[in-house]
Short mmCIF file of C-alpha atoms and ligand atoms in Angstrom, two decimals:
data_model
loop_
_atom_site.label_atom_id
_atom_site.label_comp_id
_atom_site.label_asym_id
_atom_site.label_seq_id
_atom_site.Cartn_x
_atom_site.Cartn_y
_atom_site.Cartn_z
CA MET A 1 2.30 32.63 2.61
CA ARG A 2 1.10 32.25 5.92
CA GLY A 3 -2.05 32.99 7.04
CA TYR A 4 -2.34 33.93 10.72
CA ARG A 5 -6.12 35.80 12.06
CA ALA A 6 -5.91 39.01 13.44
CA GLY A 7 -4.31 39.18 16.25
CA VAL A 8 -4.67 35.40 17.92
CA GLY A 9 -2.01 33.23 17.25
CA VAL A 10 -3.39 30.34 15.69
CA ARG A 11 -2.40 30.14 12.11
CA LYS A 12 -5.60 29.85 9.43
CA VAL A 13 -5.07 27.42 6.16
CA ASP A 14 -8.25 26.36 3.98
CA PHE A 15 -7.12 23.10 3.44
CA LEU A 16 -4.78 20.77 6.20
CA LEU A 17 -4.16 17.21 5.33
CA ILE A 18 -2.72 15.77 7.93
CA GLY A 19 -0.12 12.77 6.77
CA GLY A 20 2.98 13.15 4.03
CA GLY A 21 2.46 10.33 2.32
CA LEU A 22 0.99 9.49 -1.90
CA ALA A 23 -2.76 9.86 -1.03
CA SER A 24 -2.24 13.64 0.95
CA ALA A 25 0.33 14.43 -2.10
CA ASN A 26 -1.98 13.72 -4.89
CA CYS A 27 -5.09 15.67 -2.51
CA ALA A 28 -2.71 18.68 -2.78
CA ARG A 29 -1.70 18.18 -6.69
CA TRP A 30 -5.51 17.42 -7.13
CA LEU A 31 -7.03 20.64 -5.50
CA ARG A 32 -4.38 22.89 -7.36
CA GLU A 33 -4.55 21.28 -10.95
CA SER A 34 -8.90 21.66 -10.20
CA GLY A 35 -8.73 25.41 -9.84
CA SER A 36 -8.43 26.07 -6.12
CA GLU A 37 -6.57 29.05 -4.71
CA GLY A 38 -7.48 28.02 -1.52
CA GLU A 39 -4.20 28.05 1.30
CA ILE A 40 -2.75 24.29 1.69
CA LEU A 41 -0.45 23.22 4.56
CA LEU A 42 0.52 19.49 4.35
CA VAL A 43 2.12 18.35 7.29
CA GLY A 44 3.77 15.53 6.83
CA ARG A 45 6.07 12.91 9.71
CA GLU A 46 8.91 12.27 7.27
CA GLY A 47 11.90 13.86 6.80
CA ASP A 48 10.82 13.34 2.82
CA PRO A 49 8.75 14.73 1.18
CA PRO A 50 5.49 13.30 -0.13
CA TYR A 51 6.92 9.95 -2.78
CA ASN A 52 6.33 6.61 -4.01
CA ARG A 53 6.36 4.32 -0.70
CA PRO A 54 6.68 1.25 -3.01
CA ASP A 55 10.36 2.17 -4.02
CA CYS A 56 11.48 1.23 -0.97
CA SER A 57 11.63 -2.44 -1.16
CA LYS A 58 12.30 -2.47 -4.71
CA ASP A 59 14.90 -0.21 -6.86
CA TYR A 60 15.90 2.61 -4.11
CA LEU A 61 16.46 -0.45 -2.14
CA ARG A 62 19.31 -1.90 -4.30
CA GLY A 63 20.96 1.04 -4.54
CA GLU A 64 18.98 1.94 -8.55
CA GLU A 65 17.26 4.43 -8.01
CA PRO A 66 18.40 8.17 -6.49
CA ARG A 67 16.86 9.34 -3.41
CA GLU A 68 15.23 12.44 -5.53
CA ASP A 69 13.95 9.22 -8.49
CA ALA A 70 11.32 8.37 -5.60
CA TYR A 71 9.76 11.92 -4.91
CA PHE A 72 5.68 12.39 -6.35
CA ARG A 73 7.26 16.22 -7.22
CA PRO A 74 10.66 16.92 -7.71
CA VAL A 75 11.00 19.76 -4.47
CA GLU A 76 10.43 22.39 -5.95
CA TRP A 77 7.26 21.97 -6.74
CA TRP A 78 5.53 22.81 -3.89
CA ALA A 79 6.37 25.86 -3.90
CA GLU A 80 6.06 26.72 -7.71
CA GLN A 81 2.36 25.23 -6.54
CA ASN A 82 2.36 27.41 -3.06
CA ILE A 83 1.78 24.36 -0.94
CA GLU A 84 3.13 24.97 1.82
CA THR A 85 4.88 21.35 3.11
CA LEU A 86 5.72 20.68 6.58
CA MET A 87 7.49 17.66 7.14
CA ARG A 88 9.73 16.36 10.29
CA THR A 89 6.26 17.20 12.09
CA SER A 90 3.40 15.29 13.39
CA VAL A 91 -0.20 16.77 14.12
CA SER A 92 -0.59 14.99 18.09
CA GLU A 93 -4.03 17.24 18.11
CA VAL A 94 -7.14 17.75 15.84
CA ASP A 95 -10.86 19.79 17.51
CA LEU A 96 -13.07 18.88 14.52
CA SER A 97 -15.31 20.80 16.22
CA GLU A 98 -13.12 24.63 16.49
CA ARG A 99 -11.76 23.26 13.61
CA THR A 100 -7.98 23.66 14.93
CA ALA A 101 -4.82 20.99 14.89
CA LYS A 102 -2.09 21.70 17.48
CA LEU A 103 1.15 20.28 15.29
CA SER A 104 4.80 18.77 17.79
CA ASN A 105 6.02 22.41 16.62
CA LYS A 106 4.28 23.89 18.75
CA ASP A 107 2.25 25.72 15.52
CA GLU A 108 -2.20 25.10 16.53
CA VAL A 109 -3.63 25.85 12.61
CA GLU A 110 -7.53 26.49 12.26
CA PHE A 111 -8.66 24.63 9.01
CA ASP A 112 -11.83 24.88 6.78
CA LYS A 113 -11.43 21.29 5.45
CA ALA A 114 -8.87 18.53 7.08
CA LEU A 115 -8.23 15.08 5.03
CA PHE A 116 -6.62 12.12 7.06
CA ALA A 117 -4.04 10.45 5.72
CA THR A 118 -1.93 8.73 7.92
CA GLY A 119 -0.51 5.96 6.22
CA ALA A 120 -0.44 2.81 8.07
CA ASN A 121 2.52 1.21 10.59
CA VAL A 122 4.08 -1.95 10.77
CA ARG A 123 3.09 -5.27 12.75
CA ARG A 124 6.37 -5.68 15.26
CA LEU A 125 6.87 -8.99 16.64
CA THR A 126 7.89 -9.24 19.91
CA VAL A 127 10.25 -12.37 19.92
CA ASP A 128 13.12 -13.80 22.77
CA GLY A 129 15.81 -11.54 20.77
CA CYS A 130 13.80 -8.53 18.86
CA GLU A 131 16.10 -5.81 20.31
CA LEU A 132 19.12 -7.14 18.64
CA GLU A 133 20.43 -4.98 15.34
CA GLN A 134 20.46 -5.96 12.30
CA ILE A 135 16.78 -6.82 12.54
CA HIS A 136 14.96 -4.96 9.87
CA TYR A 137 11.18 -3.58 9.41
CA LEU A 138 10.24 -1.90 6.32
CA ARG A 139 8.13 1.19 5.61
CA THR A 140 9.82 4.54 4.79
CA LEU A 141 12.85 5.61 2.44
CA GLY A 142 15.06 5.77 6.17
CA ASN A 143 14.43 2.22 6.79
CA ALA A 144 15.22 0.81 3.46
CA ASP A 145 18.63 2.80 3.68
CA ALA A 146 19.08 1.30 7.45
CA ILE A 147 18.46 -1.68 5.98
CA ARG A 148 21.15 -1.47 3.05
CA ASP A 149 24.02 0.15 4.83
CA GLY A 150 22.99 -2.59 7.81
CA LEU A 151 23.33 -5.21 5.59
CA ALA A 152 25.93 -3.51 3.21
CA ASP A 153 28.36 -6.34 4.24
CA ALA A 154 25.72 -9.56 5.06
CA GLU A 155 26.11 -12.81 3.04
CA ARG A 156 22.39 -14.58 4.38
CA VAL A 157 19.58 -12.47 4.92
CA VAL A 158 16.36 -14.20 6.56
CA MET A 159 12.54 -12.76 5.90
CA ILE A 160 9.76 -13.17 8.15
CA GLY A 161 6.76 -13.32 5.61
CA GLY A 162 5.88 -14.30 2.15
CA SER A 163 3.68 -11.82 1.29
CA PHE A 164 4.20 -8.55 -1.04
CA ILE A 165 7.24 -7.28 1.86
CA GLY A 166 9.21 -10.92 2.04
CA CYS A 167 8.63 -11.61 -1.65
CA GLU A 168 9.71 -8.10 -3.22
CA VAL A 169 12.52 -8.26 -0.25
CA ALA A 170 13.47 -11.10 -1.14
CA ALA A 171 13.68 -11.00 -4.48
CA SER A 172 15.90 -6.96 -4.29
CA LEU A 173 18.49 -8.48 -1.67
CA THR A 174 18.71 -11.53 -4.25
CA LYS A 175 19.59 -9.65 -7.37
CA VAL A 176 22.05 -7.66 -4.98
CA GLY A 177 24.03 -11.22 -4.22
CA LYS A 178 22.77 -12.22 -1.13
CA HIS A 179 21.38 -15.52 -0.25
CA CYS A 180 17.78 -15.20 1.19
CA THR A 181 15.45 -17.27 2.71
CA ILE A 182 12.00 -16.44 3.36
CA VAL A 183 9.69 -17.98 7.36
CA MET A 184 5.95 -18.32 6.73
CA GLN A 185 3.26 -19.16 8.27
CA GLU A 186 1.24 -20.12 5.11
CA GLN A 187 2.05 -23.35 2.27
CA VAL A 188 2.68 -21.03 -0.73
CA THR A 189 3.42 -17.46 -0.64
CA PHE A 190 0.69 -14.75 -1.58
CA GLU A 191 -1.44 -17.47 -0.45
CA ARG A 192 -3.99 -15.14 1.65
CA SER A 193 -4.16 -12.63 -1.38
CA PHE A 194 -4.10 -14.71 -4.09
CA GLY A 195 -4.97 -18.55 -3.19
CA ALA A 196 -2.99 -21.68 -3.92
CA ASP A 197 -2.61 -21.77 -7.52
CA ALA A 198 -1.14 -17.80 -8.00
CA GLY A 199 0.49 -17.94 -5.17
CA ARG A 200 2.48 -21.28 -5.74
CA PHE A 201 3.54 -19.48 -9.29
CA PHE A 202 6.02 -16.86 -7.45
CA HIS A 203 6.43 -19.26 -4.88
CA GLN A 204 7.97 -21.50 -7.46
CA LEU A 205 9.82 -18.09 -9.13
CA LEU A 206 11.37 -17.16 -6.59
CA GLU A 207 12.73 -20.27 -5.46
CA GLU A 208 13.91 -21.33 -9.27
CA HIS A 209 16.00 -17.90 -8.67
CA GLY A 210 17.83 -19.43 -5.43
CA VAL A 211 15.07 -18.31 -2.44
CA ILE A 212 14.94 -20.77 0.48
CA ILE A 213 11.45 -20.68 1.22
CA HIS A 214 10.10 -22.55 4.46
CA PRO A 215 6.80 -22.51 4.57
CA ARG A 216 4.54 -23.91 6.64
CA ASP A 217 6.45 -22.11 10.06
CA GLU A 218 6.69 -19.18 12.05
CA LEU A 219 9.33 -16.90 13.59
CA GLU A 220 9.56 -18.60 17.28
CA ARG A 221 13.00 -16.99 18.42
CA PHE A 222 16.06 -14.99 17.37
CA GLU A 223 19.63 -15.19 19.16
CA GLY A 224 22.51 -13.21 18.64
CA ASP A 225 25.98 -11.80 19.63
CA GLY A 226 25.16 -7.54 20.31
CA SER A 227 24.09 -8.37 16.23
CA VAL A 228 21.52 -11.01 15.13
CA ARG A 229 22.90 -14.70 14.61
CA ARG A 230 20.29 -16.74 14.27
CA VAL A 231 16.64 -17.47 13.94
CA ILE A 232 14.35 -19.79 15.29
CA THR A 233 11.56 -20.72 14.44
CA ARG A 234 8.54 -23.23 16.17
CA GLY A 235 9.15 -25.61 13.49
CA GLY A 236 13.32 -26.43 14.98
CA LEU A 237 14.46 -24.65 12.14
CA GLU A 238 17.76 -22.65 12.91
CA LEU A 239 18.94 -20.34 10.21
CA ASP A 240 22.93 -19.12 10.50
CA THR A 241 21.75 -15.32 9.76
CA GLU A 242 23.34 -11.27 9.45
CA GLY A 243 20.41 -9.93 9.24
CA VAL A 244 16.96 -9.84 9.34
CA VAL A 245 13.61 -7.87 7.87
CA ILE A 246 10.09 -8.39 9.26
CA GLY A 247 7.25 -8.00 6.72
CA ALA A 248 4.00 -9.38 8.79
CA GLY A 249 1.84 -6.60 8.03
CA VAL A 250 0.37 -3.30 8.40
CA THR A 251 -2.20 -1.52 10.74
CA PRO A 252 -3.37 1.59 10.03
CA ASP A 253 -2.27 4.24 12.10
CA VAL A 254 -5.84 5.71 13.43
CA ALA A 255 -5.27 6.77 16.60
CA LEU A 256 -5.06 10.69 15.68
CA ALA A 257 -8.62 9.99 13.95
CA GLN A 258 -9.32 7.93 16.88
CA ARG A 259 -8.69 10.58 19.53
CA ALA A 260 -10.18 13.46 17.01
CA GLY A 261 -13.93 11.47 17.48
CA LEU A 262 -13.77 9.39 14.13
CA THR A 263 -15.99 6.75 13.37
CA ILE A 264 -14.09 3.78 13.35
CA GLY A 265 -15.58 1.39 11.07
CA ASP A 266 -15.17 -2.87 11.20
CA ARG A 267 -12.02 -2.62 8.90
CA GLY A 268 -10.06 -1.11 11.27
CA GLY A 269 -9.89 1.86 9.43
CA VAL A 270 -12.35 5.41 9.22
CA ARG A 271 -15.46 5.28 8.07
CA CYS A 272 -16.13 7.00 5.41
CA SER A 273 -19.15 7.69 2.74
CA SER A 274 -18.57 6.31 -0.75
CA ARG A 275 -17.22 10.36 -1.15
CA LEU A 276 -14.68 9.75 1.17
CA GLU A 277 -15.78 11.42 4.15
CA SER A 278 -16.14 10.84 7.03
CA SER A 279 -18.27 10.82 10.71
CA VAL A 280 -18.19 14.55 10.75
CA PRO A 281 -19.14 16.79 6.90
CA GLY A 282 -16.00 18.64 5.59
CA ILE A 283 -13.51 15.77 7.63
CA TYR A 284 -11.83 13.31 4.54
CA ALA A 285 -9.91 9.97 5.12
CA ALA A 286 -6.85 8.38 1.83
CA GLY A 287 -5.35 5.60 1.05
CA ASP A 288 -4.35 2.71 3.67
CA ILE A 289 -6.19 4.40 6.55
CA CYS A 290 -9.74 5.36 4.86
CA GLU A 291 -12.59 2.48 4.82
CA TYR A 292 -15.37 3.68 1.88
CA GLU A 293 -18.16 1.89 0.78
CA SER A 294 -17.09 0.98 -2.34
CA VAL A 295 -20.14 1.75 -5.17
CA ILE A 296 -17.64 -0.54 -7.23
CA HIS A 297 -18.60 -3.61 -4.11
CA ARG A 298 -21.92 -2.87 -3.98
CA GLY A 299 -21.87 -0.50 -0.49
CA GLU A 300 -20.01 -2.98 1.39
CA PHE A 301 -16.95 -1.13 3.00
CA VAL A 302 -13.26 -1.92 1.66
CA ARG A 303 -9.54 -0.75 3.26
CA ILE A 304 -7.28 -1.47 0.90
CA GLU A 305 -3.14 -1.16 1.41
CA HIS A 306 -1.74 -0.85 -1.92
CA TRP A 307 -0.36 2.34 -4.29
CA ASP A 308 -2.57 3.29 -6.83
CA VAL A 309 -5.55 3.02 -4.23
CA ALA A 310 -3.97 6.04 -2.07
CA PHE A 311 -3.18 8.42 -5.53
CA ASN A 312 -6.49 7.70 -6.65
CA HIS A 313 -8.45 8.41 -3.59
CA GLY A 314 -6.38 11.37 -2.67
CA LYS A 315 -8.08 13.03 -6.68
CA THR A 316 -11.32 11.79 -4.76
CA VAL A 317 -11.27 14.14 -1.89
CA ALA A 318 -9.94 16.89 -3.49
CA LEU A 319 -12.89 16.71 -5.54
CA ASN A 320 -15.21 16.65 -3.19
CA MET A 321 -12.99 19.04 -0.75
CA LEU A 322 -14.04 21.19 -4.08
CA GLY A 323 -17.57 20.96 -3.82
CA LYS A 324 -18.24 18.10 -6.25
CA ASP A 325 -19.34 15.23 -5.33
CA GLN A 326 -17.42 12.83 -6.23
CA PRO A 327 -17.82 9.54 -5.64
CA HIS A 328 -14.90 7.05 -5.49
CA GLU A 329 -15.10 4.64 -8.73
CA GLU A 330 -12.15 3.51 -9.54
CA VAL A 331 -11.22 -0.12 -9.52
CA PRO A 332 -8.79 -0.85 -6.57
CA TYR A 333 -5.60 -1.66 -8.75
CA PHE A 334 -2.30 -3.13 -7.58
CA TYR A 335 1.66 -4.12 -9.07
CA SER A 336 3.86 -5.84 -7.51
CA VAL A 337 7.08 -6.95 -8.69
CA LEU A 338 10.39 -9.13 -7.68
CA ALA A 339 13.03 -8.12 -9.19
CA ASP A 340 13.95 -8.14 -12.44
CA TRP A 341 12.24 -11.24 -12.58
CA GLY A 342 8.13 -10.52 -12.79
CA GLU A 343 5.50 -8.05 -11.92
CA LEU A 344 1.71 -9.01 -10.90
CA GLU A 345 -0.90 -6.62 -11.71
CA TYR A 346 -3.76 -7.13 -9.84
CA VAL A 347 -7.74 -5.86 -9.45
CA GLY A 348 -10.06 -6.57 -7.01
CA PRO A 349 -10.16 -7.04 -4.13
CA ALA A 350 -12.08 -10.38 -3.57
CA TYR A 351 -11.54 -10.47 -0.27
CA ASP A 352 -13.24 -14.28 -0.14
CA TRP A 353 -14.33 -16.39 -3.88
CA ASP A 354 -15.88 -19.64 -4.88
CA GLU A 355 -14.01 -20.09 -7.86
CA GLU A 356 -11.19 -19.48 -9.74
CA ILE A 357 -11.43 -19.43 -13.91
CA VAL A 358 -7.19 -19.34 -15.35
CA ARG A 359 -6.63 -18.01 -18.56
CA GLY A 360 -3.52 -18.36 -20.12
CA SER A 361 -0.99 -20.74 -18.63
CA LEU A 362 1.02 -20.76 -15.11
CA ASP A 363 3.62 -23.40 -16.84
CA ASP A 364 4.41 -20.61 -19.96
CA ARG A 365 4.42 -17.61 -17.84
CA SER A 366 1.31 -15.79 -18.77
CA PHE A 367 -1.65 -15.75 -17.39
CA THR A 368 -4.48 -14.53 -15.47
CA ASP A 369 -6.36 -16.09 -12.48
CA TRP A 370 -10.26 -14.80 -12.39
CA TYR A 371 -11.18 -15.26 -9.24
CA LEU A 372 -15.29 -15.50 -9.17
CA LYS A 373 -18.60 -15.38 -6.07
CA ASP A 374 -22.08 -17.10 -6.97
CA GLY A 375 -20.36 -16.70 -10.91
CA VAL A 376 -19.39 -13.20 -10.56
CA VAL A 377 -16.02 -11.12 -10.97
CA LYS A 378 -15.21 -10.00 -7.14
CA ALA A 379 -11.33 -9.65 -8.90
CA ALA A 380 -8.07 -10.71 -11.18
CA ILE A 381 -4.95 -11.07 -11.03
CA THR A 382 -1.94 -11.42 -14.19
CA PHE A 383 1.31 -11.80 -14.70
CA ALA A 384 2.09 -10.80 -18.53
CA ARG A 385 -1.59 -10.46 -19.65
CA SER A 386 -1.93 -6.65 -19.00
CA ASP A 387 -4.05 -6.42 -20.80
CA ASP A 388 -6.84 -8.84 -19.96
CA LEU A 389 -6.85 -5.85 -17.03
CA ASP A 390 -9.21 -3.91 -18.63
CA HIS A 391 -12.17 -6.79 -19.06
CA ALA A 392 -11.33 -7.21 -14.99
CA ARG A 393 -12.37 -3.80 -14.20
CA ARG A 394 -15.34 -3.73 -16.53
CA LEU A 395 -16.42 -7.17 -15.52
CA ILE A 396 -15.85 -6.40 -11.47
CA LYS A 397 -17.77 -3.67 -12.06
CA SER A 398 -20.44 -4.41 -13.71
CA ALA A 399 -21.35 -7.55 -10.86
CA HIS A 400 -22.59 -9.65 -14.46
CA LYS A 401 -23.66 -13.07 -13.34
CA LEU A 402 -21.70 -14.68 -15.75
CA SER A 403 -22.84 -17.88 -17.90
CA ASP A 404 -21.11 -20.80 -18.47
CA ASP A 405 -20.40 -19.76 -22.57
CA GLU A 406 -18.81 -16.34 -21.01
CA ARG A 407 -17.44 -18.81 -18.09
CA ALA A 408 -15.56 -20.63 -20.94
CA ALA A 409 -15.02 -17.60 -22.81
CA LEU A 410 -12.52 -16.77 -19.13
CA ALA A 411 -10.25 -19.08 -19.90
CA ASP A 412 -9.87 -19.26 -23.30
CA VAL A 413 -7.33 -17.36 -24.25
CA ASP A 414 -8.74 -16.70 -28.14
CA ALA A 415 -11.90 -15.08 -26.51
CA ASP A 416 -12.55 -11.97 -27.00
CA LEU A 417 -13.60 -10.99 -23.89
CA GLY A 418 -15.48 -7.55 -25.24
CA ALA A 419 -17.76 -9.54 -26.36
CA ILE A 420 -18.90 -10.01 -22.59
CA VAL A 421 -20.53 -6.66 -22.40
CA PRO A 422 -22.60 -6.49 -19.33
C1 FAD B 1 8.26 -1.36 1.05
C2 FAD B 1 6.33 -1.13 0.23
C3 FAD B 1 6.31 -1.20 -1.38
C4 FAD B 1 5.40 -1.80 -1.55
N1 FAD B 1 5.15 -1.80 -2.37
C5 FAD B 1 3.75 -1.76 -3.16
C6 FAD B 1 3.54 -1.73 -4.53
O1 FAD B 1 4.32 -2.50 -5.21
N2 FAD B 1 2.06 -1.56 -4.97
C7 FAD B 1 1.23 -1.74 -4.11
O2 FAD B 1 0.28 -1.03 -4.09
N3 FAD B 1 1.20 -1.45 -3.08
C8 FAD B 1 2.53 -0.67 -1.74
N4 FAD B 1 2.79 -0.46 -1.48
C9 FAD B 1 2.50 0.29 -0.08
C10 FAD B 1 1.44 1.69 -0.38
O3 FAD B 1 2.99 2.35 0.12
C11 FAD B 1 1.22 2.42 0.34
O4 FAD B 1 -0.08 1.70 0.60
C12 FAD B 1 0.45 3.61 0.23
O5 FAD B 1 2.06 4.19 0.28
C13 FAD B 1 -0.32 4.52 1.13
O6 FAD B 1 -0.45 5.37 1.17
P1 FAD B 1 -0.79 6.76 2.39
O7 FAD B 1 -0.95 8.54 2.11
O8 FAD B 1 -2.24 6.38 3.16
O9 FAD B 1 0.17 6.21 3.34
P2 FAD B 1 1.00 6.02 3.60
O10 FAD B 1 1.81 6.71 2.48
O11 FAD B 1 1.54 4.95 4.72
O12 FAD B 1 1.86 8.18 4.40
C14 FAD B 1 1.48 8.68 5.32
C15 FAD B 1 2.35 9.81 6.68
O13 FAD B 1 1.49 10.14 7.28
C16 FAD B 1 2.66 10.64 8.49
N5 FAD B 1 1.62 10.54 9.40
C17 FAD B 1 0.91 9.61 9.77
N6 FAD B 1 0.87 10.42 11.07
C18 FAD B 1 1.01 10.93 10.91
C19 FAD B 1 0.49 11.96 12.05
N7 FAD B 1 0.10 12.61 12.92
N8 FAD B 1 1.00 13.45 11.73
C20 FAD B 1 1.63 14.02 10.47
N9 FAD B 1 1.81 12.87 9.51
C21 FAD B 1 1.81 11.74 9.98
C22 FAD B 1 3.39 8.80 8.36
O14 FAD B 1 4.91 9.08 8.59
C23 FAD B 1 3.48 9.23 6.54
O15 FAD B 1 4.27 9.60 6.19
C24 FAD B 1 4.09 -0.49 -0.57
C25 FAD B 1 4.25 -0.05 1.03
C26 FAD B 1 6.49 -0.13 1.70
C27 FAD B 1 6.16 -0.12 2.97
#
């Protein structure tokens, strides 16, 4: 039901959710699950209803998953929950003192509480030849369609970037029969997130499956004849190709929030309290754009671009919109999947660390790498040792400084980590 203020051409809703991604979707869900009967309007720029973005580089990209299976909820669920979704629509302006928003369809909406969850934009590389066809970025289901269709007949594809997008796409495209090459600045894949040891493990896993990796190099330009035909690197490589996928990171899309006057933090996100409330009461941020004071990280401000974080933020915001005064206490978690070759899981994040302890064995493909700072566990990555994750969460939350014996236990697969009870 659409609510209009009597005599004024302005719609009125209780909750305006800006952005059609996971953070907004889960916020809408938890508003209803927590018993709210208020009017909810979710506005999203994309054509699809909210969906699980990670599928774009995995099953969906390989054509192994129907589009609808990536959706957060079936299409009819939104109406059943009496949640209005306006897709293919942008929020263009927000006036926080009047509590009104202008939409690209010319609607004006008055709201009581609002969530900014506008996600992130891919970082575009402007080098010579960047306008050639079959040079792709990957953020949306539409981008995944373009890669699948555009590279259907391609034999060779070059990935620029050796982190999540570059590695996952290289794995997926290799699995569907393409010859994939990665060009990256780092010495080993995932180096910036996980360091050299764990990074090397995934690097070798990719190479074993035929992915060619050129480390310590970077893109100089593209050459082609309308379509890209060659990647030229600063290091002097000339790589023949029929397609390119660039995974060069993302930047949080805070433009709307900034124009509305919300405070932007040092990590480039919307500055929020531990309740995910922005500098303006009743206005929240979640997901990739949310830079919040983390209870887990002892008051440090963190901003994390991962699926599970967006999902959990949505719930915390819903509870706080309903007055529950709920700090965000989840230890951030994420996963990454390299085709069916393996899945990594991580809790943290550790922005810097001074010690790594490996439990298990990288050679045996079953390990947890613990990241410590001053003797305190800050993060952990696991491969085929998911059971360690709960211990990692507990240790991260506790900020417990480990003794030498406890540090030795972290490395010992037979030790009972439950005995380290801070
Ligand atoms: C290919 C890919 C694979 C990934 N794989 C993983 C993974 O394996 N594991 C993991 O943990 N994370 C993964 N991620 C990251 C994860 O998907 C994101 O962290 C998560 O989707 C962020 O959710 P969000 O709701 O904050 O933003 P988004 O999902 O980006 O949603 C924001 C939405 O808001 C829309 N929007 C922006 N501005 C406006 C406006 N003014 N008006 C209306 N709508 C607007 C955007 O168009 C977008 O649809 C992956 C990301 C990508 C791109």
